[in-house]
Amino acid sequence: SGGQRQRLFVALALVNDPEVVFLDEMTTGLDPAARHVAWDLIEAIRDRGTTVVLVTHSMDEAQRLCDRLAVMDAGRIVAMDTPRDLIARNTREVKVRFTAAGADLPWLREVPGVVGVGHRDGQVEVTGCGPVAVDVAAALAAHGLRPEDLQVDRPSLEEVFLRITGRRLDEG
């Protein structure tokens, strides 16, 4: 299988206990289960002290496995940071979503950091900046509302990549 073949390639790369290992598109074409096995293997290699240079187009993979990452566009590095800091630096707004059927919530507009309150697909959607999720949750609790489906949506690493490179999903 593809997963077994990738494990063999990694084992061969590690036979001489190198300090640095380069892995190029290691999980391309693998099914989800094999991909997670490969990710666990990469984490184990990294955790034992080997530097892993991972080349990937999978932003989920990069976000999970990379301590630092470089975004390349047209052969040039256009951004470099930790995945968390790269997302934070390139994120303007956070969305907080929850269900509150029939609740009158105009007071949410007064919560610090809130820039908009709307309704979408039966849910309340609050858009804001900074620690708006904490402030919205506190305001909801103060008004006796405790939605079980409170969700915070931040842009993904993929969305940040597209923003940094100026590309759209349908571009090559």
CSV table of N, CA and C in Angstrom, one decimal:
chain,number,residue,atom,x,y,z
A,1,SER,N,0.8,-1.2,0.0
A,1,SER,CA,0.0,0.0,0.0
A,1,SER,C,0.9,1.2,0.0
A,2,GLY,N,0.3,2.4,-0.3
A,2,GLY,CA,1.0,3.7,-0.3
A,2,GLY,C,1.6,4.0,1.1
A,3,GLY,N,0.8,3.7,2.1
A,3,GLY,CA,1.3,3.9,3.5
A,3,GLY,C,2.5,3.1,3.8
A,4,GLN,N,2.5,1.8,3.5
A,4,GLN,CA,3.6,0.9,3.7
A,4,GLN,C,4.8,1.4,3.0
A,5,ARG,N,4.6,1.8,1.7
A,5,ARG,CA,5.7,2.3,0.9
A,5,ARG,C,6.4,3.6,1.5
A,6,GLN,N,5.5,4.5,2.0
A,6,GLN,CA,6.0,5.7,2.6
A,6,GLN,C,6.8,5.4,3.9
A,7,ARG,N,6.3,4.5,4.7
A,7,ARG,CA,7.0,4.1,5.9
A,7,ARG,C,8.4,3.5,5.6
A,8,LEU,N,8.5,2.7,4.5
A,8,LEU,CA,9.7,2.1,4.0
A,8,LEU,C,10.7,3.2,3.6
A,9,PHE,N,10.2,4.2,2.9
A,9,PHE,CA,11.1,5.3,2.4
A,9,PHE,C,11.6,6.1,3.7
A,10,VAL,N,10.8,6.3,4.7
A,10,VAL,CA,11.2,7.0,5.9
A,10,VAL,C,12.2,6.2,6.6
A,11,ALA,N,12.0,4.9,6.7
A,11,ALA,CA,12.9,4.0,7.4
A,11,ALA,C,14.3,4.0,6.7
A,12,LEU,N,14.3,4.0,5.4
A,12,LEU,CA,15.5,4.0,4.7
A,12,LEU,C,16.3,5.3,4.9
A,13,ALA,N,15.5,6.4,5.0
A,13,ALA,CA,16.1,7.7,5.2
A,13,ALA,C,16.7,7.9,6.6
A,14,LEU,N,16.2,7.1,7.5
A,14,LEU,CA,16.6,7.2,8.9
A,14,LEU,C,17.7,6.2,9.3
A,15,VAL,N,18.0,5.3,8.4
A,15,VAL,CA,18.9,4.2,8.7
A,15,VAL,C,20.3,4.6,9.3
A,16,ASN,N,20.8,5.7,8.8
A,16,ASN,CA,22.1,6.2,9.3
A,16,ASN,C,21.9,7.3,10.4
A,17,ASP,N,20.8,7.4,11.0
A,17,ASP,CA,20.5,8.3,12.1
A,17,ASP,C,20.9,9.7,11.8
A,18,PRO,N,20.4,10.3,10.7
A,18,PRO,CA,20.8,11.6,10.3
A,18,PRO,C,20.3,12.7,11.2
A,19,GLU,N,20.9,13.9,11.2
A,19,GLU,CA,20.5,15.0,12.0
A,19,GLU,C,19.4,15.7,11.3
A,20,VAL,N,19.3,15.7,10.0
A,20,VAL,CA,18.3,16.3,9.2
A,20,VAL,C,17.7,15.4,8.2
A,21,VAL,N,16.4,15.4,8.0
A,21,VAL,CA,15.7,14.5,7.1
A,21,VAL,C,14.8,15.4,6.2
A,22,PHE,N,14.9,15.3,4.9
A,22,PHE,CA,14.0,16.0,4.0
A,22,PHE,C,12.9,15.1,3.5
A,23,LEU,N,11.7,15.5,3.7
A,23,LEU,CA,10.5,14.7,3.2
A,23,LEU,C,9.7,15.6,2.3
A,24,ASP,N,9.6,15.1,1.0
A,24,ASP,CA,9.0,15.8,0.0
A,24,ASP,C,7.6,15.2,-0.4
A,25,GLU,N,6.5,15.9,0.0
A,25,GLU,CA,5.2,15.5,-0.3
A,25,GLU,C,4.9,14.1,0.1
A,26,MET,N,5.3,13.8,1.3
A,26,MET,CA,5.3,12.4,1.9
A,26,MET,C,3.9,11.8,1.9
A,27,THR,N,2.9,12.6,2.1
A,27,THR,CA,1.6,12.0,2.3
A,27,THR,C,0.6,12.1,1.0
A,28,THR,N,1.2,12.7,0.0
A,28,THR,CA,0.4,12.8,-1.3
A,28,THR,C,-0.2,11.5,-1.7
A,29,GLY,N,-1.4,11.4,-1.9
A,29,GLY,CA,-2.0,10.1,-2.4
A,29,GLY,C,-2.4,9.1,-1.4
A,30,LEU,N,-2.1,9.4,-0.1
A,30,LEU,CA,-2.4,8.4,0.9
A,30,LEU,C,-3.9,8.6,1.4
A,31,ASP,N,-4.5,7.5,1.8
A,31,ASP,CA,-5.8,7.6,2.4
A,31,ASP,C,-5.7,8.2,3.8
A,32,PRO,N,-6.8,8.7,4.3
A,32,PRO,CA,-6.7,9.4,5.6
A,32,PRO,C,-6.0,8.6,6.7
A,33,ALA,N,-6.3,7.3,6.8
A,33,ALA,CA,-5.7,6.5,7.9
A,33,ALA,C,-4.2,6.4,7.7
A,34,ALA,N,-3.8,6.2,6.5
A,34,ALA,CA,-2.3,6.1,6.2
A,34,ALA,C,-1.6,7.4,6.4
A,35,ARG,N,-2.3,8.5,6.1
A,35,ARG,CA,-1.8,9.9,6.3
A,35,ARG,C,-1.5,10.1,7.8
A,36,HIS,N,-2.5,9.7,8.6
A,36,HIS,CA,-2.3,10.0,10.1
A,36,HIS,C,-1.2,9.1,10.6
A,37,VAL,N,-1.0,7.9,10.1
A,37,VAL,CA,0.1,7.1,10.5
A,37,VAL,C,1.4,7.7,10.1
A,38,ALA,N,1.5,8.3,8.9
A,38,ALA,CA,2.7,9.0,8.5
A,38,ALA,C,2.9,10.2,9.3
A,39,TRP,N,1.9,11.0,9.7
A,39,TRP,CA,2.1,12.1,10.5
A,39,TRP,C,2.6,11.7,11.9
A,40,ASP,N,2.1,10.6,12.5
A,40,ASP,CA,2.6,10.1,13.8
A,40,ASP,C,4.1,9.8,13.7
A,41,LEU,N,4.4,9.2,12.5
A,41,LEU,CA,5.8,8.8,12.3
A,41,LEU,C,6.7,10.0,12.2
A,42,ILE,N,6.3,11.1,11.5
A,42,ILE,CA,7.0,12.3,11.4
A,42,ILE,C,7.2,13.0,12.8
A,43,GLU,N,6.1,13.0,13.6
A,43,GLU,CA,6.2,13.5,14.9
A,43,GLU,C,7.2,12.8,15.8
A,44,ALA,N,7.2,11.4,15.6
A,44,ALA,CA,8.2,10.6,16.4
A,44,ALA,C,9.6,10.9,16.0
A,45,ILE,N,9.8,11.1,14.7
A,45,ILE,CA,11.2,11.4,14.3
A,45,ILE,C,11.6,12.8,14.8
A,46,ARG,N,10.7,13.8,14.7
A,46,ARG,CA,11.0,15.1,15.2
A,46,ARG,C,11.2,15.1,16.7
A,47,ASP,N,10.4,14.4,17.5
A,47,ASP,CA,10.5,14.3,18.9
A,47,ASP,C,11.8,13.7,19.4
A,48,ARG,N,12.4,12.9,18.6
A,48,ARG,CA,13.6,12.3,19.1
A,48,ARG,C,14.8,13.1,18.7
A,49,GLY,N,14.6,14.3,18.2
A,49,GLY,CA,15.7,15.3,18.0
A,49,GLY,C,16.1,15.5,16.5
A,50,THR,N,15.6,14.8,15.6
A,50,THR,CA,16.0,14.9,14.2
A,50,THR,C,15.2,16.1,13.6
A,51,THR,N,15.9,16.9,12.9
A,51,THR,CA,15.3,18.1,12.2
A,51,THR,C,14.6,17.5,10.9
A,52,VAL,N,13.4,17.8,10.8
A,52,VAL,CA,12.6,17.4,9.6
A,52,VAL,C,12.2,18.6,8.8
A,53,VAL,N,12.7,18.6,7.5
A,53,VAL,CA,12.3,19.6,6.6
A,53,VAL,C,11.2,19.0,5.7
A,54,LEU,N,10.0,19.5,5.8
A,54,LEU,CA,8.8,18.9,5.2
A,54,LEU,C,8.4,19.8,4.1
A,55,VAL,N,8.3,19.3,2.9
A,55,VAL,CA,7.8,20.0,1.7
A,55,VAL,C,6.4,19.5,1.5
A,56,THR,N,5.4,20.4,1.6
A,56,THR,CA,4.0,19.9,1.4
A,56,THR,C,3.1,21.0,0.9
A,57,HIS,N,2.1,20.6,0.2
A,57,HIS,CA,1.0,21.5,-0.2
A,57,HIS,C,-0.2,21.4,0.8
A,58,SER,N,-0.1,20.5,1.7
A,58,SER,CA,-1.2,20.2,2.6
A,58,SER,C,-1.1,21.2,3.8
A,59,MET,N,-2.0,22.2,3.9
A,59,MET,CA,-1.9,23.1,5.0
A,59,MET,C,-2.2,22.5,6.3
A,60,ASP,N,-3.2,21.5,6.3
A,60,ASP,CA,-3.5,20.7,7.6
A,60,ASP,C,-2.2,20.0,8.1
A,61,GLU,N,-1.5,19.4,7.2
A,61,GLU,CA,-0.2,18.7,7.5
A,61,GLU,C,0.8,19.7,8.1
A,62,ALA,N,1.0,20.8,7.4
A,62,ALA,CA,1.9,21.9,7.8
A,62,ALA,C,1.6,22.4,9.2
A,63,GLN,N,0.3,22.7,9.4
A,63,GLN,CA,-0.2,23.2,10.7
A,63,GLN,C,0.1,22.2,11.8
A,64,ARG,N,-0.2,20.9,11.6
A,64,ARG,CA,0.0,19.9,12.6
A,64,ARG,C,1.5,19.6,12.9
A,65,LEU,N,2.3,19.6,11.9
A,65,LEU,CA,3.7,19.0,12.0
A,65,LEU,C,4.8,20.1,12.2
A,66,CYS,N,4.6,21.3,11.7
A,66,CYS,CA,5.7,22.2,11.6
A,66,CYS,C,5.8,23.1,12.9
A,67,ASP,N,7.0,23.2,13.4
A,67,ASP,CA,7.2,24.2,14.4
A,67,ASP,C,7.4,25.6,13.8
A,68,ARG,N,8.0,25.6,12.7
A,68,ARG,CA,8.1,26.9,11.9
A,68,ARG,C,7.9,26.5,10.4
A,69,LEU,N,7.3,27.4,9.7
A,69,LEU,CA,7.1,27.1,8.3
A,69,LEU,C,7.4,28.4,7.4
A,70,ALA,N,7.8,28.1,6.2
A,70,ALA,CA,8.0,29.1,5.2
A,70,ALA,C,7.0,29.0,4.1
A,71,VAL,N,6.4,30.1,3.8
A,71,VAL,CA,5.4,30.1,2.7
A,71,VAL,C,6.2,30.6,1.4
A,72,MET,N,6.1,29.7,0.4
A,72,MET,CA,6.8,30.0,-0.9
A,72,MET,C,5.8,30.4,-1.9
A,73,ASP,N,6.1,31.4,-2.7
A,73,ASP,CA,5.3,31.8,-3.8
A,73,ASP,C,6.2,32.2,-5.0
A,74,ALA,N,6.0,31.5,-6.1
A,74,ALA,CA,6.9,31.7,-7.3
A,74,ALA,C,8.4,31.6,-7.0
A,75,GLY,N,8.7,30.6,-6.1
A,75,GLY,CA,10.1,30.2,-5.8
A,75,GLY,C,10.7,31.1,-4.8
A,76,ARG,N,10.0,32.0,-4.2
A,76,ARG,CA,10.5,32.9,-3.1
A,76,ARG,C,9.8,32.7,-1.8
A,77,ILE,N,10.5,32.8,-0.7
A,77,ILE,CA,9.9,32.8,0.6
A,77,ILE,C,9.2,34.1,0.8
A,78,VAL,N,7.9,34.1,1.0
A,78,VAL,CA,7.2,35.4,1.2
A,78,VAL,C,6.7,35.6,2.7
A,79,ALA,N,6.8,34.5,3.5
A,79,ALA,CA,6.5,34.6,4.9
A,79,ALA,C,7.1,33.5,5.6
A,80,MET,N,7.5,33.7,6.9
A,80,MET,CA,8.1,32.6,7.7
A,80,MET,C,7.8,32.9,9.2
A,81,ASP,N,7.2,31.9,9.8
A,81,ASP,CA,6.9,32.0,11.3
A,81,ASP,C,6.3,30.7,11.7
A,82,THR,N,5.9,30.7,13.0
A,82,THR,CA,5.2,29.5,13.5
A,82,THR,C,3.8,29.5,12.8
A,83,PRO,N,3.2,28.3,12.7
A,83,PRO,CA,1.8,28.3,12.1
A,83,PRO,C,0.9,29.2,12.9
A,84,ARG,N,0.9,29.2,14.2
A,84,ARG,CA,0.0,29.9,15.1
A,84,ARG,C,0.2,31.4,14.8
A,85,ASP,N,1.5,31.9,14.8
A,85,ASP,CA,1.8,33.3,14.7
A,85,ASP,C,1.5,33.8,13.3
A,86,LEU,N,1.7,32.9,12.3
A,86,LEU,CA,1.4,33.3,10.9
A,86,LEU,C,-0.1,33.5,10.7
A,87,ILE,N,-0.9,32.7,11.3
A,87,ILE,CA,-2.3,32.8,11.3
A,87,ILE,C,-2.7,34.1,12.0
A,88,ALA,N,-2.2,34.3,13.2
A,88,ALA,CA,-2.6,35.4,14.1
A,88,ALA,C,-2.2,36.8,13.4
A,89,ARG,N,-1.0,36.8,12.7
A,89,ARG,CA,-0.6,38.0,12.1
A,89,ARG,C,-1.4,38.4,10.9
A,90,ASN,N,-2.0,37.4,10.3
A,90,ASN,CA,-2.7,37.6,9.0
A,90,ASN,C,-4.2,37.4,9.2
A,91,THR,N,-4.7,37.5,10.4
A,91,THR,CA,-6.1,37.4,10.7
A,91,THR,C,-6.6,38.7,11.2
A,92,ARG,N,-7.7,39.2,10.6
A,92,ARG,CA,-8.3,40.4,11.1
A,92,ARG,C,-9.5,40.2,12.0
A,93,GLU,N,-10.3,39.2,11.6
A,93,GLU,CA,-11.5,39.0,12.3
A,93,GLU,C,-11.7,37.6,12.7
A,94,VAL,N,-12.5,37.4,13.8
A,94,VAL,CA,-12.9,36.1,14.3
A,94,VAL,C,-14.4,36.0,14.3
A,95,LYS,N,-14.9,34.9,14.0
A,95,LYS,CA,-16.4,34.7,14.0
A,95,LYS,C,-16.7,33.8,15.2
A,96,VAL,N,-17.8,34.2,15.9
A,96,VAL,CA,-18.3,33.4,17.0
A,96,VAL,C,-19.7,33.0,16.6
A,97,ARG,N,-20.0,31.7,16.5
A,97,ARG,CA,-21.3,31.3,16.1
A,97,ARG,C,-22.0,30.5,17.2
A,98,PHE,N,-23.3,30.6,17.3
A,98,PHE,CA,-24.1,29.8,18.2
A,98,PHE,C,-25.5,29.8,17.8
A,99,THR,N,-26.3,28.9,18.4
A,99,THR,CA,-27.8,28.9,18.2
A,99,THR,C,-28.4,29.6,19.4
A,100,ALA,N,-29.3,30.5,19.1
A,100,ALA,CA,-30.1,31.1,20.2
A,100,ALA,C,-31.5,31.5,19.6
A,101,ALA,N,-32.2,30.4,19.4
A,101,ALA,CA,-33.6,30.5,18.7
A,101,ALA,C,-34.4,31.5,19.5
A,102,GLY,N,-34.9,32.5,18.8
A,102,GLY,CA,-35.9,33.5,19.3
A,102,GLY,C,-35.3,34.5,20.3
A,103,ALA,N,-34.0,34.4,20.6
A,103,ALA,CA,-33.4,35.4,21.6
A,103,ALA,C,-33.2,36.7,20.9
A,104,ASP,N,-33.5,37.8,21.7
A,104,ASP,CA,-33.3,39.1,21.3
A,104,ASP,C,-31.9,39.6,21.7
A,105,LEU,N,-31.0,39.8,20.8
A,105,LEU,CA,-29.6,40.0,21.2
A,105,LEU,C,-29.0,41.3,20.8
A,106,PRO,N,-29.7,42.4,20.7
A,106,PRO,CA,-29.1,43.7,20.2
A,106,PRO,C,-27.9,44.1,21.1
A,107,TRP,N,-27.9,43.7,22.4
A,107,TRP,CA,-26.8,44.1,23.3
A,107,TRP,C,-25.5,43.5,22.9
A,108,LEU,N,-25.4,42.5,22.1
A,108,LEU,CA,-24.2,41.9,21.6
A,108,LEU,C,-23.3,42.9,20.9
A,109,ARG,N,-23.9,43.9,20.2
A,109,ARG,CA,-23.2,44.9,19.5
A,109,ARG,C,-22.4,45.8,20.4
A,110,GLU,N,-22.7,45.8,21.7
A,110,GLU,CA,-22.0,46.6,22.7
A,110,GLU,C,-20.8,45.9,23.3
A,111,VAL,N,-20.6,44.6,23.0
A,111,VAL,CA,-19.5,43.8,23.6
A,111,VAL,C,-18.2,44.3,23.0
A,112,PRO,N,-17.2,44.6,23.8
A,112,PRO,CA,-15.9,45.0,23.3
A,112,PRO,C,-15.4,44.1,22.2
A,113,GLY,N,-14.9,44.8,21.1
A,113,GLY,CA,-14.3,44.0,20.0
A,113,GLY,C,-15.3,43.6,18.9
A,114,VAL,N,-16.6,43.6,19.2
A,114,VAL,CA,-17.6,43.2,18.2
A,114,VAL,C,-17.8,44.2,17.1
A,115,VAL,N,-17.7,43.8,15.9
A,115,VAL,CA,-17.9,44.7,14.8
A,115,VAL,C,-19.2,44.4,14.0
A,116,GLY,N,-19.8,43.2,14.2
A,116,GLY,CA,-21.0,42.9,13.6
A,116,GLY,C,-21.7,41.7,14.2
A,117,VAL,N,-23.1,41.8,14.1
A,117,VAL,CA,-23.9,40.7,14.6
A,117,VAL,C,-24.9,40.4,13.5
A,118,GLY,N,-25.0,39.1,13.1
A,118,GLY,CA,-25.9,38.7,12.0
A,118,GLY,C,-26.5,37.4,12.3
A,119,HIS,N,-27.3,36.9,11.4
A,119,HIS,CA,-27.9,35.6,11.5
A,119,HIS,C,-27.6,34.9,10.2
A,120,ARG,N,-27.3,33.6,10.3
A,120,ARG,CA,-26.9,32.8,9.1
A,120,ARG,C,-27.2,31.4,9.4
A,121,ASP,N,-28.0,30.7,8.6
A,121,ASP,CA,-28.3,29.3,8.7
A,121,ASP,C,-28.9,29.0,10.1
A,122,GLY,N,-29.7,29.8,10.6
A,122,GLY,CA,-30.3,29.6,11.9
A,122,GLY,C,-29.4,29.8,13.1
A,123,GLN,N,-28.3,30.4,12.9
A,123,GLN,CA,-27.4,30.7,13.9
A,123,GLN,C,-27.1,32.2,14.0
A,124,VAL,N,-26.7,32.6,15.2
A,124,VAL,CA,-26.2,34.0,15.4
A,124,VAL,C,-24.7,33.9,15.1
A,125,GLU,N,-24.3,34.9,14.3
A,125,GLU,CA,-22.9,35.0,13.9
A,125,GLU,C,-22.3,36.4,14.3
A,126,VAL,N,-21.4,36.4,15.3
A,126,VAL,CA,-20.8,37.6,15.8
A,126,VAL,C,-19.4,37.7,15.2
A,127,THR,N,-19.1,38.8,14.6
A,127,THR,CA,-17.8,39.1,14.0
A,127,THR,C,-17.1,40.1,14.9
A,128,GLY,N,-15.8,39.9,15.1
A,128,GLY,CA,-15.0,40.8,15.9
A,128,GLY,C,-13.6,40.6,15.9
A,129,CYS,N,-12.9,41.4,16.7
A,129,CYS,CA,-11.4,41.4,16.7
A,129,CYS,C,-10.9,41.1,18.2
A,130,GLY,N,-9.7,40.7,18.3
A,130,GLY,CA,-9.1,40.5,19.6
A,130,GLY,C,-9.8,39.4,20.4
A,131,PRO,N,-9.9,39.4,21.7
A,131,PRO,CA,-10.4,38.3,22.5
A,131,PRO,C,-11.9,38.3,22.5
A,132,VAL,N,-12.5,38.6,21.3
A,132,VAL,CA,-14.0,38.7,21.2
A,132,VAL,C,-14.7,37.5,21.6
A,133,ALA,N,-14.1,36.3,21.4
A,133,ALA,CA,-14.8,35.1,21.8
A,133,ALA,C,-15.0,35.0,23.3
A,134,VAL,N,-14.0,35.4,24.1
A,134,VAL,CA,-14.2,35.4,25.5
A,134,VAL,C,-15.2,36.4,26.0
A,135,ASP,N,-15.1,37.6,25.4
A,135,ASP,CA,-16.1,38.6,25.8
A,135,ASP,C,-17.5,38.3,25.4
A,136,VAL,N,-17.7,37.7,24.2
A,136,VAL,CA,-19.1,37.2,23.8
A,136,VAL,C,-19.6,36.2,24.8
A,137,ALA,N,-18.7,35.2,25.1
A,137,ALA,CA,-19.1,34.1,26.0
A,137,ALA,C,-19.5,34.7,27.3
A,138,ALA,N,-18.7,35.6,27.8
A,138,ALA,CA,-19.0,36.2,29.2
A,138,ALA,C,-20.3,37.0,29.1
A,139,ALA,N,-20.6,37.7,28.0
A,139,ALA,CA,-21.8,38.5,27.9
A,139,ALA,C,-23.0,37.6,27.8
A,140,LEU,N,-22.9,36.5,27.1
A,140,LEU,CA,-24.0,35.5,27.0
A,140,LEU,C,-24.3,35.0,28.3
A,141,ALA,N,-23.3,34.6,29.1
A,141,ALA,CA,-23.5,34.0,30.4
A,141,ALA,C,-24.1,35.0,31.3
A,142,ALA,N,-23.7,36.3,31.2
A,142,ALA,CA,-24.2,37.4,32.1
A,142,ALA,C,-25.7,37.6,31.8
A,143,HIS,N,-26.1,37.3,30.6
A,143,HIS,CA,-27.5,37.4,30.2
A,143,HIS,C,-28.3,36.1,30.3
A,144,GLY,N,-27.7,35.1,31.0
A,144,GLY,CA,-28.4,33.9,31.3
A,144,GLY,C,-28.4,32.9,30.1
A,145,LEU,N,-27.6,33.2,29.1
A,145,LEU,CA,-27.6,32.3,27.9
A,145,LEU,C,-26.3,31.4,27.9
A,146,ARG,N,-26.5,30.1,27.7
A,146,ARG,CA,-25.3,29.2,27.7
A,146,ARG,C,-25.4,28.3,26.5
A,147,PRO,N,-25.2,28.8,25.3
A,147,PRO,CA,-25.4,27.9,24.1
A,147,PRO,C,-24.4,26.8,24.1
A,148,GLU,N,-24.9,25.6,23.9
A,148,GLU,CA,-24.1,24.4,23.9
A,148,GLU,C,-23.2,24.3,22.6
A,149,ASP,N,-23.6,25.0,21.6
A,149,ASP,CA,-22.9,24.9,20.3
A,149,ASP,C,-22.0,26.1,20.0
A,150,LEU,N,-21.5,26.8,21.0
A,150,LEU,CA,-20.7,28.0,20.8
A,150,LEU,C,-19.4,27.6,20.0
A,151,GLN,N,-19.2,28.2,18.9
A,151,GLN,CA,-18.0,27.8,18.1
A,151,GLN,C,-17.3,29.1,17.6
A,152,VAL,N,-16.0,29.0,17.7
A,152,VAL,CA,-15.1,30.1,17.2
A,152,VAL,C,-14.5,29.7,15.9
A,153,ASP,N,-14.6,30.5,14.9
A,153,ASP,CA,-14.1,30.3,13.6
A,153,ASP,C,-13.0,31.3,13.3
A,154,ARG,N,-11.7,30.8,13.2
A,154,ARG,CA,-10.6,31.6,12.8
A,154,ARG,C,-10.2,31.2,11.4
A,155,PRO,N,-9.6,32.0,10.6
A,155,PRO,CA,-9.1,31.6,9.3
A,155,PRO,C,-8.1,30.5,9.4
A,156,SER,N,-8.2,29.5,8.5
A,156,SER,CA,-7.3,28.4,8.5
A,156,SER,C,-5.9,28.8,7.9
A,157,LEU,N,-4.9,27.9,8.1
A,157,LEU,CA,-3.6,28.2,7.5
A,157,LEU,C,-3.8,28.3,6.0
A,158,GLU,N,-4.7,27.5,5.4
A,158,GLU,CA,-4.9,27.5,4.0
A,158,GLU,C,-5.4,28.9,3.5
A,159,GLU,N,-6.4,29.4,4.3
A,159,GLU,CA,-6.9,30.8,4.0
A,159,GLU,C,-5.8,31.8,4.1
A,160,VAL,N,-4.9,31.7,5.1
A,160,VAL,CA,-3.8,32.6,5.3
A,160,VAL,C,-2.9,32.5,4.1
A,161,PHE,N,-2.6,31.3,3.7
A,161,PHE,CA,-1.7,31.1,2.6
A,161,PHE,C,-2.2,31.8,1.3
A,162,LEU,N,-3.5,31.6,1.1
A,162,LEU,CA,-4.1,32.3,-0.1
A,162,LEU,C,-4.1,33.8,0.1
A,163,ARG,N,-4.2,34.3,1.3
A,163,ARG,CA,-4.2,35.8,1.5
A,163,ARG,C,-2.8,36.3,1.3
A,164,ILE,N,-1.8,35.5,1.8
A,164,ILE,CA,-0.4,36.0,1.7
A,164,ILE,C,0.1,35.9,0.2
A,165,THR,N,-0.3,34.9,-0.5
A,165,THR,CA,0.2,34.8,-1.9
A,165,THR,C,-0.7,35.5,-2.9
A,166,GLY,N,-1.9,36.0,-2.4
A,166,GLY,CA,-2.7,36.7,-3.3
A,166,GLY,C,-3.4,35.8,-4.4
A,167,ARG,N,-3.4,34.5,-4.1
A,167,ARG,CA,-4.0,33.6,-5.0
A,167,ARG,C,-5.4,33.2,-4.6
A,168,ARG,N,-6.2,32.8,-5.6
A,168,ARG,CA,-7.6,32.2,-5.3
A,168,ARG,C,-7.5,30.7,-5.4
A,169,LEU,N,-8.5,30.0,-4.9
A,169,LEU,CA,-8.5,28.6,-4.9
A,169,LEU,C,-8.5,28.0,-6.3
A,170,ASP,N,-9.1,28.8,-7.3
A,170,ASP,CA,-9.2,28.2,-8.7
A,170,ASP,C,-7.9,28.6,-9.5
A,171,GLU,N,-6.9,29.2,-8.9
A,171,GLU,CA,-5.7,29.5,-9.7
A,171,GLU,C,-4.7,28.4,-9.5
A,172,GLY,N,-3.9,28.3,-10.5
A,172,GLY,CA,-2.8,27.3,-10.5
A,172,GLY,C,-1.6,27.7,-9.8
